[in-house]
Amino acid sequence: MAEDLSQISAMSFEEALKALEDVVRRLEGGEVPLDESIALYERGEALRRHCQTRLDAAQERIEKIVAGPDGKPAGTAPFDAG
């Protein structure tokens, strides 16, 4: 599972969301054996956490947009997604 987590952390938001949708589709299909369902559920939770982290980082970046004197966005403040 550790190798899988490192692969997930390297995914873009869009890749992780697509993979999460695939997990959900397979689980909802009901044709997956119990052990595989558990593994899929764990992968789905890791993908969900990754997507949420990426969304939170994007929201923080958006919130750091610097407004110019006229109130319009004039740039962004430095952001470290770390």
Short mmCIF file of N, CA, C and O in Angstrom, two decimals:
data_model
loop_
_atom_site.label_atom_id
_atom_site.label_comp_id
_atom_site.label_asym_id
_atom_site.label_seq_id
_atom_site.Cartn_x
_atom_site.Cartn_y
_atom_site.Cartn_z
N MET A 1 0.82 -1.21 0.00
CA MET A 1 0.00 0.00 0.00
C MET A 1 0.86 1.26 0.00
O MET A 1 0.46 2.27 -0.52
N ALA A 2 2.07 1.19 0.60
CA ALA A 2 2.96 2.36 0.65
C ALA A 2 3.36 2.79 -0.76
O ALA A 2 3.42 3.98 -1.05
N GLU A 3 3.62 1.83 -1.63
CA GLU A 3 3.97 2.16 -3.02
C GLU A 3 2.79 2.84 -3.69
O GLU A 3 2.95 3.81 -4.41
N ASP A 4 1.59 2.34 -3.43
CA ASP A 4 0.38 2.92 -3.99
C ASP A 4 0.20 4.36 -3.52
O ASP A 4 -0.16 5.23 -4.30
N LEU A 5 0.48 4.63 -2.24
CA LEU A 5 0.35 5.98 -1.70
C LEU A 5 1.34 6.93 -2.35
O LEU A 5 0.99 8.08 -2.63
N SER A 6 2.55 6.48 -2.62
CA SER A 6 3.52 7.36 -3.28
C SER A 6 3.09 7.65 -4.72
O SER A 6 3.30 8.75 -5.22
N GLN A 7 2.48 6.67 -5.36
CA GLN A 7 1.96 6.90 -6.72
C GLN A 7 0.81 7.90 -6.68
O GLN A 7 0.70 8.75 -7.55
N ILE A 8 -0.04 7.78 -5.68
CA ILE A 8 -1.17 8.71 -5.55
C ILE A 8 -0.66 10.12 -5.30
O ILE A 8 -1.16 11.07 -5.92
N SER A 9 0.33 10.29 -4.45
CA SER A 9 0.82 11.63 -4.14
C SER A 9 1.46 12.29 -5.36
O SER A 9 1.55 13.52 -5.42
N ALA A 10 1.86 11.51 -6.35
CA ALA A 10 2.44 12.07 -7.57
C ALA A 10 1.39 12.43 -8.62
O ALA A 10 1.70 13.05 -9.63
N MET A 11 0.13 12.06 -8.37
CA MET A 11 -0.94 12.31 -9.35
C MET A 11 -1.38 13.77 -9.33
O MET A 11 -1.38 14.43 -8.29
N SER A 12 -1.80 14.24 -10.49
CA SER A 12 -2.44 15.55 -10.56
C SER A 12 -3.85 15.39 -9.97
O SER A 12 -4.34 14.27 -9.78
N PHE A 13 -4.49 16.49 -9.69
CA PHE A 13 -5.86 16.45 -9.17
C PHE A 13 -6.77 15.70 -10.14
O PHE A 13 -7.55 14.84 -9.73
N GLU A 14 -6.64 16.01 -11.42
CA GLU A 14 -7.50 15.40 -12.42
C GLU A 14 -7.28 13.88 -12.51
O GLU A 14 -8.24 13.12 -12.64
N GLU A 15 -6.03 13.45 -12.44
CA GLU A 15 -5.73 12.01 -12.47
C GLU A 15 -6.31 11.31 -11.25
O GLU A 15 -6.90 10.23 -11.36
N ALA A 16 -6.14 11.92 -10.08
CA ALA A 16 -6.65 11.32 -8.85
C ALA A 16 -8.17 11.26 -8.85
O ALA A 16 -8.77 10.27 -8.42
N LEU A 17 -8.81 12.31 -9.34
CA LEU A 17 -10.27 12.32 -9.40
C LEU A 17 -10.78 11.24 -10.34
O LEU A 17 -11.74 10.53 -10.02
N LYS A 18 -10.14 11.08 -11.48
CA LYS A 18 -10.54 10.03 -12.42
C LYS A 18 -10.37 8.64 -11.80
O LYS A 18 -11.24 7.78 -11.92
N ALA A 19 -9.24 8.44 -11.09
CA ALA A 19 -9.00 7.16 -10.42
C ALA A 19 -10.04 6.93 -9.33
O ALA A 19 -10.53 5.80 -9.16
N LEU A 20 -10.40 7.97 -8.59
CA LEU A 20 -11.42 7.85 -7.55
C LEU A 20 -12.77 7.50 -8.15
O LEU A 20 -13.49 6.64 -7.63
N GLU A 21 -13.12 8.12 -9.26
CA GLU A 21 -14.37 7.79 -9.94
C GLU A 21 -14.39 6.33 -10.38
O GLU A 21 -15.42 5.66 -10.29
N ASP A 22 -13.25 5.82 -10.84
CA ASP A 22 -13.15 4.43 -11.24
C ASP A 22 -13.36 3.50 -10.03
O ASP A 22 -14.06 2.49 -10.13
N VAL A 23 -12.76 3.85 -8.90
CA VAL A 23 -12.93 3.05 -7.68
C VAL A 23 -14.40 3.01 -7.29
O VAL A 23 -14.95 1.94 -7.01
N VAL A 24 -15.05 4.16 -7.28
CA VAL A 24 -16.46 4.23 -6.91
C VAL A 24 -17.30 3.40 -7.86
O VAL A 24 -18.18 2.63 -7.43
N ARG A 25 -17.04 3.52 -9.15
CA ARG A 25 -17.80 2.77 -10.15
C ARG A 25 -17.66 1.26 -9.91
O ARG A 25 -18.63 0.51 -9.94
N ARG A 26 -16.43 0.81 -9.63
CA ARG A 26 -16.20 -0.62 -9.39
C ARG A 26 -16.88 -1.10 -8.11
O ARG A 26 -17.48 -2.17 -8.08
N LEU A 27 -16.81 -0.28 -7.07
CA LEU A 27 -17.46 -0.67 -5.81
C LEU A 27 -18.98 -0.69 -5.95
O LEU A 27 -19.64 -1.58 -5.42
N GLU A 28 -19.52 0.29 -6.66
CA GLU A 28 -20.97 0.34 -6.85
C GLU A 28 -21.47 -0.79 -7.73
O GLU A 28 -22.63 -1.19 -7.63
N GLY A 29 -20.60 -1.32 -8.58
CA GLY A 29 -20.98 -2.41 -9.46
C GLY A 29 -21.29 -3.69 -8.70
O GLY A 29 -22.03 -4.54 -9.18
N GLY A 30 -20.71 -3.84 -7.52
CA GLY A 30 -21.01 -4.98 -6.67
C GLY A 30 -20.43 -6.30 -7.14
O GLY A 30 -20.77 -7.35 -6.59
N GLU A 31 -19.57 -6.29 -8.13
CA GLU A 31 -19.02 -7.53 -8.67
C GLU A 31 -17.61 -7.83 -8.16
O GLU A 31 -16.97 -8.76 -8.61
N VAL A 32 -17.14 -7.03 -7.21
CA VAL A 32 -15.77 -7.17 -6.72
C VAL A 32 -15.78 -8.02 -5.46
O VAL A 32 -16.58 -7.80 -4.56
N PRO A 33 -14.88 -9.01 -5.36
CA PRO A 33 -14.79 -9.83 -4.14
C PRO A 33 -14.49 -8.97 -2.92
O PRO A 33 -13.92 -7.88 -3.03
N LEU A 34 -14.83 -9.46 -1.74
CA LEU A 34 -14.71 -8.72 -0.50
C LEU A 34 -13.30 -8.16 -0.27
O LEU A 34 -13.14 -6.96 0.01
N ASP A 35 -12.28 -9.00 -0.38
CA ASP A 35 -10.91 -8.53 -0.12
C ASP A 35 -10.52 -7.41 -1.09
O ASP A 35 -9.88 -6.44 -0.69
N GLU A 36 -10.90 -7.56 -2.33
CA GLU A 36 -10.60 -6.51 -3.32
C GLU A 36 -11.41 -5.25 -3.02
O GLU A 36 -10.92 -4.14 -3.20
N SER A 37 -12.64 -5.42 -2.55
CA SER A 37 -13.47 -4.27 -2.18
C SER A 37 -12.82 -3.47 -1.07
O SER A 37 -12.81 -2.23 -1.10
N ILE A 38 -12.26 -4.16 -0.08
CA ILE A 38 -11.59 -3.48 1.03
C ILE A 38 -10.38 -2.72 0.51
O ILE A 38 -10.17 -1.55 0.86
N ALA A 39 -9.59 -3.35 -0.35
CA ALA A 39 -8.42 -2.68 -0.92
C ALA A 39 -8.84 -1.47 -1.77
O ALA A 39 -8.21 -0.41 -1.71
N LEU A 40 -9.90 -1.64 -2.54
CA LEU A 40 -10.41 -0.52 -3.34
C LEU A 40 -10.89 0.62 -2.45
O LEU A 40 -10.65 1.80 -2.75
N TYR A 41 -11.58 0.28 -1.37
CA TYR A 41 -12.06 1.31 -0.46
C TYR A 41 -10.88 2.09 0.14
O TYR A 41 -10.92 3.32 0.21
N GLU A 42 -9.83 1.37 0.55
CA GLU A 42 -8.64 2.03 1.09
C GLU A 42 -7.99 2.94 0.05
O GLU A 42 -7.59 4.06 0.35
N ARG A 43 -7.91 2.45 -1.19
CA ARG A 43 -7.34 3.28 -2.26
C ARG A 43 -8.23 4.50 -2.50
O ARG A 43 -7.74 5.61 -2.67
N GLY A 44 -9.53 4.28 -2.49
CA GLY A 44 -10.45 5.40 -2.69
C GLY A 44 -10.31 6.46 -1.62
O GLY A 44 -10.33 7.66 -1.91
N GLU A 45 -10.13 6.04 -0.38
CA GLU A 45 -9.95 7.00 0.71
C GLU A 45 -8.65 7.77 0.53
O GLU A 45 -8.60 8.99 0.75
N ALA A 46 -7.58 7.10 0.13
CA ALA A 46 -6.31 7.78 -0.12
C ALA A 46 -6.45 8.78 -1.28
O ALA A 46 -5.94 9.90 -1.21
N LEU A 47 -7.17 8.39 -2.31
CA LEU A 47 -7.41 9.29 -3.45
C LEU A 47 -8.25 10.48 -3.02
O LEU A 47 -7.98 11.62 -3.41
N ARG A 48 -9.26 10.25 -2.19
CA ARG A 48 -10.12 11.34 -1.71
C ARG A 48 -9.30 12.34 -0.89
O ARG A 48 -9.41 13.55 -1.09
N ARG A 49 -8.45 11.83 -0.01
CA ARG A 49 -7.60 12.72 0.81
C ARG A 49 -6.66 13.53 -0.08
O ARG A 49 -6.47 14.73 0.14
N HIS A 50 -6.10 12.89 -1.10
CA HIS A 50 -5.19 13.58 -2.02
C HIS A 50 -5.94 14.70 -2.76
O HIS A 50 -5.44 15.82 -2.85
N CYS A 51 -7.12 14.38 -3.25
CA CYS A 51 -7.92 15.39 -3.95
C CYS A 51 -8.26 16.55 -3.02
O CYS A 51 -8.17 17.72 -3.42
N GLN A 52 -8.64 16.25 -1.79
CA GLN A 52 -8.99 17.30 -0.83
C GLN A 52 -7.79 18.19 -0.53
O GLN A 52 -7.91 19.40 -0.46
N THR A 53 -6.62 17.58 -0.39
CA THR A 53 -5.40 18.35 -0.14
C THR A 53 -5.12 19.28 -1.30
O THR A 53 -4.77 20.45 -1.11
N ARG A 54 -5.26 18.76 -2.51
CA ARG A 54 -5.02 19.61 -3.70
C ARG A 54 -6.04 20.74 -3.79
O ARG A 54 -5.69 21.88 -4.13
N LEU A 55 -7.30 20.46 -3.46
CA LEU A 55 -8.33 21.50 -3.47
C LEU A 55 -8.05 22.56 -2.40
O LEU A 55 -8.20 23.77 -2.65
N ASP A 56 -7.65 22.12 -1.22
CA ASP A 56 -7.33 23.06 -0.15
C ASP A 56 -6.17 23.97 -0.55
O ASP A 56 -6.20 25.18 -0.29
N ALA A 57 -5.15 23.39 -1.18
CA ALA A 57 -4.01 24.18 -1.63
C ALA A 57 -4.43 25.19 -2.69
O ALA A 57 -3.98 26.35 -2.66
N ALA A 58 -5.28 24.78 -3.60
CA ALA A 58 -5.76 25.70 -4.64
C ALA A 58 -6.56 26.84 -4.02
O ALA A 58 -6.40 28.00 -4.40
N GLN A 59 -7.40 26.51 -3.05
CA GLN A 59 -8.20 27.55 -2.39
C GLN A 59 -7.29 28.54 -1.67
O GLN A 59 -7.50 29.75 -1.73
N GLU A 60 -6.26 28.03 -1.01
CA GLU A 60 -5.33 28.92 -0.31
C GLU A 60 -4.62 29.84 -1.29
O GLU A 60 -4.44 31.02 -1.02
N ARG A 61 -4.24 29.30 -2.44
CA ARG A 61 -3.59 30.13 -3.45
C ARG A 61 -4.53 31.22 -3.94
O ARG A 61 -4.12 32.37 -4.11
N ILE A 62 -5.77 30.86 -4.17
CA ILE A 62 -6.76 31.84 -4.65
C ILE A 62 -6.95 32.93 -3.60
O ILE A 62 -7.04 34.11 -3.92
N GLU A 63 -7.01 32.52 -2.34
CA GLU A 63 -7.21 33.49 -1.27
C GLU A 63 -6.02 34.42 -1.11
O GLU A 63 -6.15 35.50 -0.53
N LYS A 64 -4.86 34.05 -1.63
CA LYS A 64 -3.66 34.88 -1.51
C LYS A 64 -3.50 35.85 -2.68
O LYS A 64 -2.48 36.51 -2.78
N ILE A 65 -4.48 35.90 -3.55
CA ILE A 65 -4.40 36.84 -4.66
C ILE A 65 -4.38 38.25 -4.09
O ILE A 65 -5.18 38.61 -3.23
N VAL A 66 -3.43 39.03 -4.56
CA VAL A 66 -3.25 40.38 -4.04
C VAL A 66 -4.06 41.35 -4.90
O VAL A 66 -3.96 41.34 -6.12
N ALA A 67 -4.84 42.18 -4.24
CA ALA A 67 -5.64 43.18 -4.95
C ALA A 67 -4.84 44.47 -5.08
O ALA A 67 -4.14 44.88 -4.16
N GLY A 68 -4.96 45.08 -6.24
CA GLY A 68 -4.31 46.37 -6.49
C GLY A 68 -5.14 47.49 -5.88
O GLY A 68 -6.21 47.26 -5.31
N PRO A 69 -4.72 48.75 -6.04
CA PRO A 69 -5.42 49.89 -5.45
C PRO A 69 -6.85 50.04 -5.97
O PRO A 69 -7.72 50.57 -5.27
N ASP A 70 -7.10 49.54 -7.18
CA ASP A 70 -8.44 49.64 -7.73
C ASP A 70 -9.33 48.47 -7.32
O ASP A 70 -10.47 48.35 -7.75
N GLY A 71 -8.80 47.57 -6.49
CA GLY A 71 -9.58 46.42 -6.02
C GLY A 71 -9.52 45.21 -6.94
O GLY A 71 -10.04 44.16 -6.62
N LYS A 72 -8.88 45.35 -8.09
CA LYS A 72 -8.77 44.24 -9.03
C LYS A 72 -7.52 43.44 -8.72
O LYS A 72 -6.54 44.00 -8.22
N PRO A 73 -7.52 42.13 -9.03
CA PRO A 73 -6.33 41.32 -8.78
C PRO A 73 -5.12 41.90 -9.50
O PRO A 73 -5.17 42.20 -10.69
N ALA A 74 -4.03 42.07 -8.75
CA ALA A 74 -2.83 42.63 -9.34
C ALA A 74 -1.69 41.60 -9.35
O ALA A 74 -0.63 41.88 -9.87
N GLY A 75 -1.91 40.46 -8.78
CA GLY A 75 -0.88 39.43 -8.73
C GLY A 75 -1.21 38.46 -7.61
O GLY A 75 -2.31 38.49 -7.07
N THR A 76 -0.27 37.64 -7.27
CA THR A 76 -0.49 36.69 -6.18
C THR A 76 0.65 36.79 -5.21
O THR A 76 1.77 37.15 -5.57
N ALA A 77 0.35 36.47 -3.98
CA ALA A 77 1.39 36.40 -2.96
C ALA A 77 2.09 35.06 -3.12
O ALA A 77 1.48 34.10 -3.57
N PRO A 78 3.36 34.98 -2.76
CA PRO A 78 4.06 33.69 -2.85
C PRO A 78 3.33 32.62 -2.05
O PRO A 78 2.80 32.88 -0.98
N PHE A 79 3.31 31.42 -2.59
CA PHE A 79 2.63 30.32 -1.93
C PHE A 79 3.52 29.10 -1.98
O PHE A 79 4.06 28.77 -3.01
N ASP A 80 3.67 28.44 -0.86
CA ASP A 80 4.49 27.24 -0.79
C ASP A 80 3.56 26.08 -0.54
O ASP A 80 3.02 25.92 0.56
N ALA A 81 3.33 25.26 -1.57
CA ALA A 81 2.40 24.12 -1.45
C ALA A 81 3.00 23.01 -0.61
O ALA A 81 2.30 22.08 -0.25
N GLY A 82 4.29 23.07 -0.34
CA GLY A 82 5.02 22.14 0.49
C GLY A 82 4.46 20.85 0.66
O GLY A 82 4.14 19.97 1.09
#
